mmCIF file of C-alpha atoms in Angstrom:
data_model
loop_
_atom_site.group_PDB
_atom_site.id
_atom_site.type_symbol
_atom_site.label_atom_id
_atom_site.label_comp_id
_atom_site.label_asym_id
_atom_site.label_seq_id
_atom_site.Cartn_x
_atom_site.Cartn_y
_atom_site.Cartn_z
ATOM 1 C CA UNK J 1 0.171 -0.213 -0.343
ATOM 2 C CA UNK J 2 1.206 3.552 -0.807
ATOM 3 C CA UNK J 3 1.944 6.255 2.169
ATOM 4 C CA UNK J 4 -1.201 8.330 0.678
ATOM 5 C CA UNK J 5 -3.477 5.633 0.886
ATOM 6 C CA UNK J 6 -1.995 4.791 3.889
ATOM 7 C CA UNK J 7 -2.143 8.664 5.060
ATOM 8 C CA UNK J 8 -6.349 8.579 3.640
ATOM 9 C CA UNK J 9 -6.986 5.777 5.712
ATOM 10 C CA UNK J 10 -5.868 7.583 8.894
ATOM 11 C CA UNK J 11 -8.025 10.567 8.037
ATOM 12 C CA UNK J 12 -11.022 8.617 7.221
ATOM 13 C CA UNK J 13 -10.350 6.972 10.492
ATOM 14 C CA UNK J 14 -10.900 10.280 12.422
ATOM 15 C CA UNK J 15 -13.634 11.687 10.064
ATOM 16 C CA UNK J 16 -15.191 8.660 10.940
ATOM 17 C CA UNK J 17 -15.320 9.213 14.847
ATOM 18 C CA UNK J 18 -15.996 12.765 14.399
ATOM 19 C CA UNK J 19 -12.713 13.912 15.189
ATOM 20 C CA UNK J 20 -11.945 16.886 13.978
ATOM 21 C CA UNK J 21 -9.439 19.191 16.348
ATOM 22 C CA UNK J 22 -6.246 17.608 18.414
ATOM 23 C CA UNK J 23 -5.359 16.580 20.603
ATOM 24 C CA UNK J 24 -7.091 13.082 18.895
ATOM 25 C CA UNK J 25 -7.603 10.136 21.068
ATOM 26 C CA UNK J 26 -6.206 6.779 19.323
ATOM 27 C CA UNK J 27 -8.354 4.704 21.901
ATOM 28 C CA UNK J 28 -12.062 6.141 20.678
ATOM 29 C CA UNK J 29 -10.823 5.430 17.309
ATOM 30 C CA UNK J 30 -10.327 2.437 17.970
ATOM 31 C CA UNK J 31 -13.299 0.887 19.679
ATOM 32 C CA UNK J 32 -15.246 2.994 16.857
ATOM 33 C CA UNK J 33 -13.653 0.025 15.281
ATOM 34 C CA UNK J 34 -15.083 -2.409 18.485
ATOM 35 C CA UNK J 35 -11.349 -2.921 19.187
ATOM 36 C CA UNK J 36 -10.707 -3.375 22.894
ATOM 37 C CA UNK J 37 -7.589 -1.260 24.351
ATOM 38 C CA UNK J 38 -6.058 -3.271 27.564
ATOM 39 C CA UNK J 39 -3.240 -1.693 29.342
ATOM 40 C CA UNK J 40 -0.847 -4.747 30.729
ATOM 41 C CA UNK J 41 2.265 -3.994 32.484
ATOM 42 C CA UNK J 42 4.605 -6.083 30.002
ATOM 43 C CA UNK J 43 9.213 -5.960 29.319
ATOM 44 C CA UNK J 44 10.133 -2.486 28.358
ATOM 45 C CA UNK J 45 10.793 -3.381 24.661
ATOM 46 C CA UNK J 46 7.608 -4.783 24.636
ATOM 47 C CA UNK J 47 5.156 -1.871 23.283
ATOM 48 C CA UNK J 48 2.059 -3.628 21.906
ATOM 49 C CA UNK J 49 -0.064 -5.833 20.160
ATOM 50 C CA UNK J 50 -3.204 -5.906 17.955
ATOM 51 C CA UNK J 51 -4.573 -9.433 18.647
ATOM 52 C CA UNK J 52 -7.512 -10.732 15.942
ATOM 53 C CA UNK J 53 -9.702 -13.725 17.223
ATOM 54 C CA UNK J 54 -12.891 -15.226 16.591
ATOM 55 C CA UNK J 55 -14.347 -11.443 14.802
ATOM 56 C CA UNK J 56 -12.557 -9.578 17.551
ATOM 57 C CA UNK J 57 -10.396 -7.652 17.842
ATOM 58 C CA UNK J 58 -8.266 -6.897 21.651
ATOM 59 C CA UNK J 59 -5.126 -4.138 21.472
ATOM 60 C CA UNK J 60 -2.723 -4.409 24.228
ATOM 61 C CA UNK J 61 -0.618 -1.708 25.050
ATOM 62 C CA UNK J 62 2.299 -1.877 27.731
ATOM 63 C CA UNK J 63 0.851 0.385 31.226
ATOM 64 C CA UNK J 64 4.446 1.686 31.581
ATOM 65 C CA UNK J 65 5.294 3.003 29.378
ATOM 66 C CA UNK J 66 4.839 7.032 28.993
ATOM 67 C CA UNK J 67 1.454 7.829 28.107
ATOM 68 C CA UNK J 68 2.490 9.426 24.956
ATOM 69 C CA UNK J 69 4.235 6.287 23.464
ATOM 70 C CA UNK J 70 1.149 4.761 24.467
ATOM 71 C CA UNK J 71 -1.274 6.620 22.561
ATOM 72 C CA UNK J 72 1.212 6.238 19.856
ATOM 73 C CA UNK J 73 1.217 2.425 20.154
ATOM 74 C CA UNK J 74 -2.601 2.202 20.025
ATOM 75 C CA UNK J 75 -2.508 3.960 17.399
ATOM 76 C CA UNK J 76 0.386 1.951 15.338
ATOM 77 C CA UNK J 77 -2.215 -1.077 16.342
ATOM 78 C CA UNK J 78 -4.940 1.119 14.710
ATOM 79 C CA UNK J 79 -3.228 1.309 12.059
ATOM 80 C CA UNK J 80 -2.513 -3.376 11.586
ATOM 81 C CA UNK J 81 -5.978 -3.049 12.175
ATOM 82 C CA UNK J 82 -7.439 -1.188 9.376
ATOM 83 C CA UNK J 83 -4.987 -1.574 6.941
ATOM 84 C CA UNK J 84 -3.506 -5.175 7.058
ATOM 85 C CA UNK J 85 -6.241 -8.385 7.144
ATOM 86 C CA UNK J 86 -2.852 -10.257 7.875
ATOM 87 C CA UNK J 87 -1.849 -13.807 8.351
ATOM 88 C CA UNK J 88 -3.199 -16.209 10.439
ATOM 89 C CA UNK J 89 -1.503 -18.294 13.295
ATOM 90 C CA UNK J 90 -3.552 -21.419 13.393
ATOM 91 C CA UNK J 91 -3.884 -22.028 17.167
ATOM 92 C CA UNK J 92 -7.148 -23.394 18.402
ATOM 93 C CA UNK J 93 -9.017 -20.688 15.908
ATOM 94 C CA UNK J 94 -7.622 -18.246 12.929
ATOM 95 C CA UNK J 95 -5.938 -15.293 15.134
ATOM 96 C CA UNK J 96 -3.190 -12.967 14.128
ATOM 97 C CA UNK J 97 -1.087 -11.312 16.652
ATOM 98 C CA UNK J 98 0.733 -7.511 15.953
ATOM 99 C CA UNK J 99 3.330 -7.021 18.109
ATOM 100 C CA UNK J 100 5.145 -3.792 18.132
ATOM 101 C CA UNK J 101 8.410 -3.316 19.569
ATOM 102 C CA UNK J 102 12.276 -2.879 19.680
ATOM 103 C CA UNK J 103 12.648 -4.318 16.411
ATOM 104 C CA UNK J 104 9.054 -2.827 14.596
ATOM 105 C CA UNK J 105 9.596 0.497 15.710
ATOM 106 C CA UNK J 106 12.811 0.754 13.339
ATOM 107 C CA UNK J 107 9.949 -0.092 11.242
ATOM 108 C CA UNK J 108 12.191 -2.355 8.321
ATOM 109 C CA UNK J 109 8.879 -4.448 7.729
ATOM 110 C CA UNK J 110 6.852 -2.708 5.078
ATOM 111 C CA UNK J 111 3.779 -3.366 7.485
ATOM 112 C CA UNK J 112 5.531 -1.767 10.284
ATOM 113 C CA UNK J 113 6.606 1.065 8.130
ATOM 114 C CA UNK J 114 2.981 1.581 6.737
ATOM 115 C CA UNK J 115 1.483 1.499 10.448
ATOM 116 C CA UNK J 116 3.978 4.027 11.689
ATOM 117 C CA UNK J 117 3.005 6.415 8.907
ATOM 118 C CA UNK J 118 -0.788 5.527 9.844
ATOM 119 C CA UNK J 119 -0.165 6.640 13.521
ATOM 120 C CA UNK J 120 2.037 10.148 12.481
ATOM 121 C CA UNK J 121 -1.007 10.903 10.356
ATOM 122 C CA UNK J 122 -3.426 9.733 12.792
ATOM 123 C CA UNK J 123 -2.478 11.939 15.745
ATOM 124 C CA UNK J 124 -1.109 14.619 13.910
ATOM 125 C CA UNK J 125 -3.156 15.437 10.297
ATOM 126 C CA UNK J 126 -0.968 17.426 8.166
ATOM 127 C CA UNK J 127 -3.487 19.750 7.886
ATOM 128 C CA UNK J 128 -3.144 20.725 11.654
ATOM 129 C CA UNK J 129 -0.198 20.740 11.795
ATOM 130 C CA UNK J 130 1.252 23.190 9.535
ATOM 131 C CA UNK J 131 -1.953 25.107 10.781
ATOM 132 C CA UNK J 132 -0.794 25.097 14.374
ATOM 133 C CA UNK J 133 2.817 25.599 13.003
ATOM 134 C CA UNK J 134 2.724 28.644 10.839
ATOM 135 C CA UNK J 135 1.899 31.009 13.189
ATOM 136 C CA UNK J 136 4.628 29.810 15.278
ATOM 137 C CA UNK J 137 7.261 29.612 12.072
ATOM 138 C CA UNK J 138 6.101 32.805 11.259
ATOM 139 C CA UNK J 139 6.924 34.423 14.477
ATOM 140 C CA UNK J 140 10.764 33.323 14.709
ATOM 141 C CA UNK J 141 9.751 31.096 17.618
ATOM 142 C CA UNK J 142 13.419 28.279 17.528
ATOM 143 C CA UNK J 143 12.610 24.681 16.870
ATOM 144 C CA UNK J 144 12.951 23.911 20.224
ATOM 145 C CA UNK J 145 9.865 25.654 21.198
ATOM 146 C CA UNK J 146 7.839 24.991 17.927
ATOM 147 C CA UNK J 147 7.905 21.536 18.559
ATOM 148 C CA UNK J 148 7.944 21.999 21.945
ATOM 149 C CA UNK J 149 4.696 24.321 21.757
ATOM 150 C CA UNK J 150 3.361 21.310 18.846
ATOM 151 C CA UNK J 151 3.700 19.031 21.110
ATOM 152 C CA UNK J 152 1.773 20.044 24.240
ATOM 153 C CA UNK J 153 -1.100 20.322 21.442
ATOM 154 C CA UNK J 154 -1.063 17.367 20.208
ATOM 155 C CA UNK J 155 -0.908 15.635 22.967
ATOM 156 C CA UNK J 156 2.634 13.620 22.346
ATOM 157 C CA UNK J 157 6.120 13.062 22.364
ATOM 158 C CA UNK J 158 8.441 15.769 21.179
ATOM 159 C CA UNK J 159 10.211 12.830 19.484
ATOM 160 C CA UNK J 160 7.951 12.507 17.403
ATOM 161 C CA UNK J 161 6.692 16.419 16.869
ATOM 162 C CA UNK J 162 10.417 16.311 15.843
ATOM 163 C CA UNK J 163 9.610 13.493 13.079
ATOM 164 C CA UNK J 164 6.381 14.955 12.153
ATOM 165 C CA UNK J 165 7.925 18.116 11.068
ATOM 166 C CA UNK J 166 11.059 16.824 9.452
ATOM 167 C CA UNK J 167 9.098 14.393 7.357
ATOM 168 C CA UNK J 168 6.291 17.515 6.817
ATOM 169 C CA UNK J 169 9.501 19.611 5.785
ATOM 170 C CA UNK J 170 8.734 22.187 8.464
ATOM 171 C CA UNK J 171 11.378 22.219 10.363
ATOM 172 C CA UNK J 172 14.948 20.749 8.322
ATOM 173 C CA UNK J 173 16.118 18.668 11.260
#
């Protein structure tokens, strides 16, 4: 799937939930598509998972992680839910488990790259980021202040906002 289709799907998910201003709630999006989101303690290297079984979906997120990371993980797992029908792992019934961990966050697998792009678009839609960034850039705020203010507005980490601003060409990085 190309990036434009991934982004379009994220924006449609926001519209389906009636979400039109930041911060965008990934739990609400997940629940709108019938997923149950649960927090679960796990090793720091495990961020979350998406389990589909018998027509039901469970999204697990590491409750030991900071709230911003949990929001991104939930968004990433919603990306798997909406973008990837998946391979089946046969146990007693057909299930699919997608784990988000240190390796998947490196995004070397096409489905992981798509889920990361979906999460970024869901939490930080391009038009909203550009609209919020424009007055800050025009007022010649420092990059650090721009990142900080936008991260707070969109309820994401400074690191996630930095990546988004660089990827959108708003900051040079």
